[in-house]
Amino acid sequence: MRLVIARCSVDYAGRLTAHLPSAPRLILVKADGSVSIHADDRAYKPLNWMSPPCTLKEGSGEDEGVWTVINKAGEKLIITMEEVLHDSTHELGVDPGLIKDGVEAHLQELLADRIDTLGEGYTLIRREYMTAIGPVDILCRDADGQTVAVEIKRRGEIDGVEQLTRYLELLNRDPHLAPVRGIFAAQEIKPQARVLATDRGIGCHVLDYDALRGIEDDKLRLF
């Protein structure tokens, strides 16, 4: 990972245009090729970013100090450096991935055993399908034979959708798996997470923990 702290301005040209005026910012260049620009006042969410696959070109001569990041759709992120305050590179290696709490781990195990909970005709490929950025909770196929990546959370929030989005970007590069669609599965899915998932073509599925464990609801039911 490369960390650059610089006074810079940023311009994005693609489906829309955006401009960040000159200010000190943190620029992250990750091993997967992604580039993101961060401020110091908004937790983990970047001000702007370019997801992989993309290419980074550092200008020289008259264009020295200008970084141009281009993705496969031809969209551009142009970073104009005015003053570089810090520039370092660090080898992080392969991350072991997030260690889930007991409920999430059990949800994954139960859903793998009852994969048809997602729909008739679903078949399991494997649990913990490893990618370069961590394991996908469940990889399976639907009734039409399409590959499906499932991210499981106890409480479904926006960061879980972002995580699944990154997995899908990688999995869809594999010709043996593509096209791969995603399902965000949780006991509770926050409205903002559902909106973001829907916007990205990701399905949402609410998991009933007791039903997966085979425990009947003791509430009165009308049939």
Coordinates of C-alpha atoms in Angstrom, one line a residue:
M1 CA 0.0 0.0 0.0
R2 CA 1.2 3.5 -0.9
L3 CA 0.3 6.4 1.5
V4 CA 0.6 9.9 0.1
I5 CA -0.3 13.0 2.1
A6 CA -0.4 16.0 -0.2
R7 CA -2.0 19.4 -0.8
C8 CA -3.9 18.6 -3.9
S9 CA -7.0 19.2 -6.0
V10 CA -9.1 16.4 -7.5
D11 CA -11.2 16.2 -10.7
Y12 CA -13.5 13.3 -11.7
A13 CA -14.8 12.9 -15.2
G14 CA -17.2 10.1 -16.0
R15 CA -20.9 9.5 -15.7
L16 CA -20.8 12.9 -13.9
T17 CA -18.2 15.5 -13.1
A18 CA -16.9 16.5 -9.6
H19 CA -14.2 18.8 -8.3
L20 CA -12.4 18.9 -5.0
P21 CA -10.6 22.2 -4.4
S22 CA -7.1 22.4 -3.1
A23 CA -6.6 21.0 0.4
P24 CA -4.4 18.6 2.4
R25 CA -5.6 15.0 1.8
L26 CA -4.5 11.4 2.2
I27 CA -4.3 9.4 -1.0
L28 CA -4.3 5.6 -0.7
V29 CA -3.0 3.4 -3.6
K30 CA -3.7 -0.2 -2.8
A31 CA -2.2 -3.4 -4.2
D32 CA -5.4 -4.2 -6.1
G33 CA -5.0 -1.0 -8.1
S34 CA -7.6 1.1 -6.4
V35 CA -7.0 4.7 -5.6
S36 CA -9.0 6.7 -3.0
I37 CA -8.8 10.2 -1.6
H38 CA -9.5 10.8 2.1
A39 CA -10.2 13.8 4.3
D40 CA -9.6 13.8 8.1
D41 CA -13.3 14.3 9.1
R42 CA -15.5 11.4 7.8
A43 CA -14.4 8.1 9.2
Y44 CA -13.6 5.5 6.5
K45 CA -15.5 6.8 3.6
P46 CA -13.3 8.4 0.9
L47 CA -14.1 11.8 -0.8
N48 CA -13.5 10.2 -4.2
W49 CA -12.1 7.0 -5.4
M50 CA -11.5 4.7 -8.4
S51 CA -12.2 1.0 -8.0
P52 CA -10.1 -1.7 -9.8
P53 CA -9.3 -2.6 -12.5
C54 CA -7.8 0.8 -13.2
T55 CA -4.4 2.3 -14.2
L56 CA -2.4 5.1 -12.5
K57 CA -0.1 7.3 -14.6
E58 CA 2.1 9.8 -12.8
G59 CA 2.9 12.8 -15.1
S60 CA 6.4 14.0 -16.0
G61 CA 7.8 17.2 -17.6
E62 CA 5.0 19.7 -17.9
D63 CA 2.6 17.3 -16.3
E64 CA 4.8 16.5 -13.3
G65 CA 2.7 16.3 -10.2
V66 CA -0.4 15.3 -12.0
W67 CA -1.8 11.8 -11.4
T68 CA -4.3 10.4 -13.9
V69 CA -6.3 7.3 -12.9
I70 CA -8.4 5.6 -15.6
N71 CA -10.8 2.7 -15.2
K72 CA -12.0 0.2 -17.8
A73 CA -15.0 2.4 -18.6
G74 CA -12.7 5.3 -19.5
E75 CA -13.6 7.4 -16.5
K76 CA -10.8 9.6 -15.1
L77 CA -9.7 10.7 -11.7
I78 CA -7.2 13.5 -12.0
I79 CA -5.2 14.4 -8.9
T80 CA -3.1 17.6 -9.2
M81 CA -0.4 17.7 -6.5
E82 CA 0.7 21.1 -5.2
E83 CA 2.9 19.9 -2.3
V84 CA 3.7 16.4 -1.2
L85 CA 4.0 16.2 2.6
H86 CA 4.6 12.4 2.9
D87 CA 5.0 9.5 0.5
S88 CA 5.7 5.9 1.7
T89 CA 5.0 2.4 0.6
H90 CA 4.3 -0.6 2.9
E91 CA 3.9 -4.3 2.1
L92 CA 0.8 -5.5 4.1
G93 CA 0.6 -9.0 2.7
V94 CA -2.5 -11.2 2.5
D95 CA -5.1 -10.2 5.1
P96 CA -6.5 -13.2 7.1
G97 CA -10.0 -11.6 6.8
L98 CA -12.6 -10.6 9.3
I99 CA -13.2 -13.0 12.2
K100 CA -17.0 -13.1 12.6
D101 CA -18.8 -13.3 15.8
G102 CA -20.5 -16.6 16.8
V103 CA -23.9 -15.7 15.4
E104 CA -22.5 -14.7 12.0
A105 CA -20.4 -17.8 11.8
H106 CA -23.3 -20.0 12.8
L107 CA -25.6 -18.2 10.2
Q108 CA -23.0 -19.0 7.5
E109 CA -22.9 -22.7 8.5
L110 CA -26.7 -23.0 8.7
L111 CA -27.3 -21.3 5.4
A112 CA -24.7 -23.5 3.7
D113 CA -26.5 -26.5 5.0
R114 CA -29.9 -25.1 3.9
I115 CA -28.8 -23.2 0.8
D116 CA -32.3 -23.6 -0.8
T117 CA -33.4 -21.0 1.7
L118 CA -32.2 -18.5 -0.9
G119 CA -34.5 -20.1 -3.5
E120 CA -35.5 -23.4 -5.1
G121 CA -32.7 -25.0 -7.1
Y122 CA -29.7 -23.3 -5.3
T123 CA -26.6 -25.5 -4.9
L124 CA -23.6 -24.8 -2.7
I125 CA -20.1 -24.4 -4.3
R126 CA -18.3 -23.8 -1.1
R127 CA -18.1 -21.8 2.1
E128 CA -15.3 -19.3 2.7
Y129 CA -14.4 -19.0 -1.0
M130 CA -11.0 -17.3 -0.9
T131 CA -10.2 -14.2 -3.0
A132 CA -7.2 -11.9 -3.0
I133 CA -9.0 -9.5 -0.5
G134 CA -10.5 -12.1 1.8
P135 CA -13.0 -15.0 1.8
V136 CA -16.5 -14.8 0.4
D137 CA -18.9 -16.2 3.0
I138 CA -20.8 -18.5 0.5
L139 CA -20.4 -19.1 -3.2
C140 CA -23.3 -21.0 -4.8
R141 CA -25.3 -21.4 -8.0
D142 CA -28.9 -20.6 -8.6
A143 CA -31.4 -22.7 -10.4
D144 CA -30.2 -21.2 -13.8
G145 CA -26.6 -22.2 -13.0
Q146 CA -25.4 -18.6 -12.4
T147 CA -22.8 -18.1 -9.8
V148 CA -23.9 -16.2 -6.7
A149 CA -21.7 -14.7 -4.0
V150 CA -23.4 -14.3 -0.5
E151 CA -22.2 -12.0 2.2
I152 CA -23.7 -12.8 5.6
K153 CA -24.1 -10.3 8.5
R154 CA -26.0 -10.3 11.7
R155 CA -26.9 -6.7 11.1
G156 CA -26.8 -5.6 7.5
E157 CA -25.3 -2.1 7.1
I158 CA -23.7 -0.1 4.2
D159 CA -20.2 -1.4 4.9
G160 CA -21.3 -4.9 4.3
V161 CA -22.7 -3.9 0.9
E162 CA -19.4 -2.2 0.1
Q163 CA -17.5 -5.4 1.1
L164 CA -19.7 -7.6 -1.1
T165 CA -19.2 -5.1 -4.0
R166 CA -15.5 -5.5 -3.8
Y167 CA -15.8 -9.3 -3.8
L168 CA -18.0 -9.1 -6.9
E169 CA -15.6 -6.9 -8.8
L170 CA -12.9 -9.6 -8.3
L171 CA -15.0 -12.6 -8.9
N172 CA -16.4 -11.3 -12.2
R173 CA -12.8 -11.2 -13.5
D174 CA -12.7 -15.0 -13.3
P175 CA -14.1 -16.4 -16.6
H176 CA -14.9 -19.7 -14.9
L177 CA -17.3 -17.9 -12.5
A178 CA -18.6 -14.9 -14.4
P179 CA -21.1 -13.6 -14.4
V180 CA -21.4 -13.5 -10.7
R181 CA -24.3 -11.7 -8.9
G182 CA -24.5 -10.9 -5.2
I183 CA -26.9 -11.5 -2.3
F184 CA -26.6 -9.6 0.9
A185 CA -28.1 -11.7 3.7
A186 CA -28.6 -10.7 7.3
Q187 CA -31.0 -11.0 10.2
E188 CA -31.7 -7.3 9.9
I189 CA -31.0 -5.1 6.9
K190 CA -30.8 -1.3 7.4
P191 CA -32.9 0.7 4.9
Q192 CA -29.8 2.6 3.6
A193 CA -28.0 -0.7 3.0
R194 CA -31.0 -2.1 1.1
V195 CA -31.1 1.1 -1.1
L196 CA -27.4 0.9 -1.9
A197 CA -27.6 -2.9 -2.6
T198 CA -30.6 -2.4 -4.9
D199 CA -28.8 0.4 -6.7
R200 CA -25.8 -2.0 -7.4
G201 CA -27.9 -4.9 -8.5
I202 CA -27.3 -6.8 -5.3
G203 CA -30.2 -8.9 -3.9
C204 CA -31.2 -8.7 -0.2
H205 CA -32.4 -11.6 1.9
V206 CA -33.5 -11.5 5.5
L207 CA -32.4 -14.5 7.5
D208 CA -34.5 -16.1 10.2
Y209 CA -32.0 -17.5 12.7
D210 CA -34.5 -19.7 14.5
A211 CA -36.0 -21.1 11.2
L212 CA -32.6 -22.0 10.0
R213 CA -32.0 -23.9 13.2
G214 CA -35.3 -25.6 12.8
I215 CA -37.0 -23.9 15.8
E216 CA -40.7 -23.3 15.3
D217 CA -42.1 -19.9 16.0
D218 CA -44.2 -20.2 19.2
K219 CA -46.4 -17.3 18.2
L220 CA -50.0 -18.1 17.2
R221 CA -50.4 -18.3 13.4
L222 CA -53.5 -18.1 11.2
F223 CA -53.5 -20.6 8.4

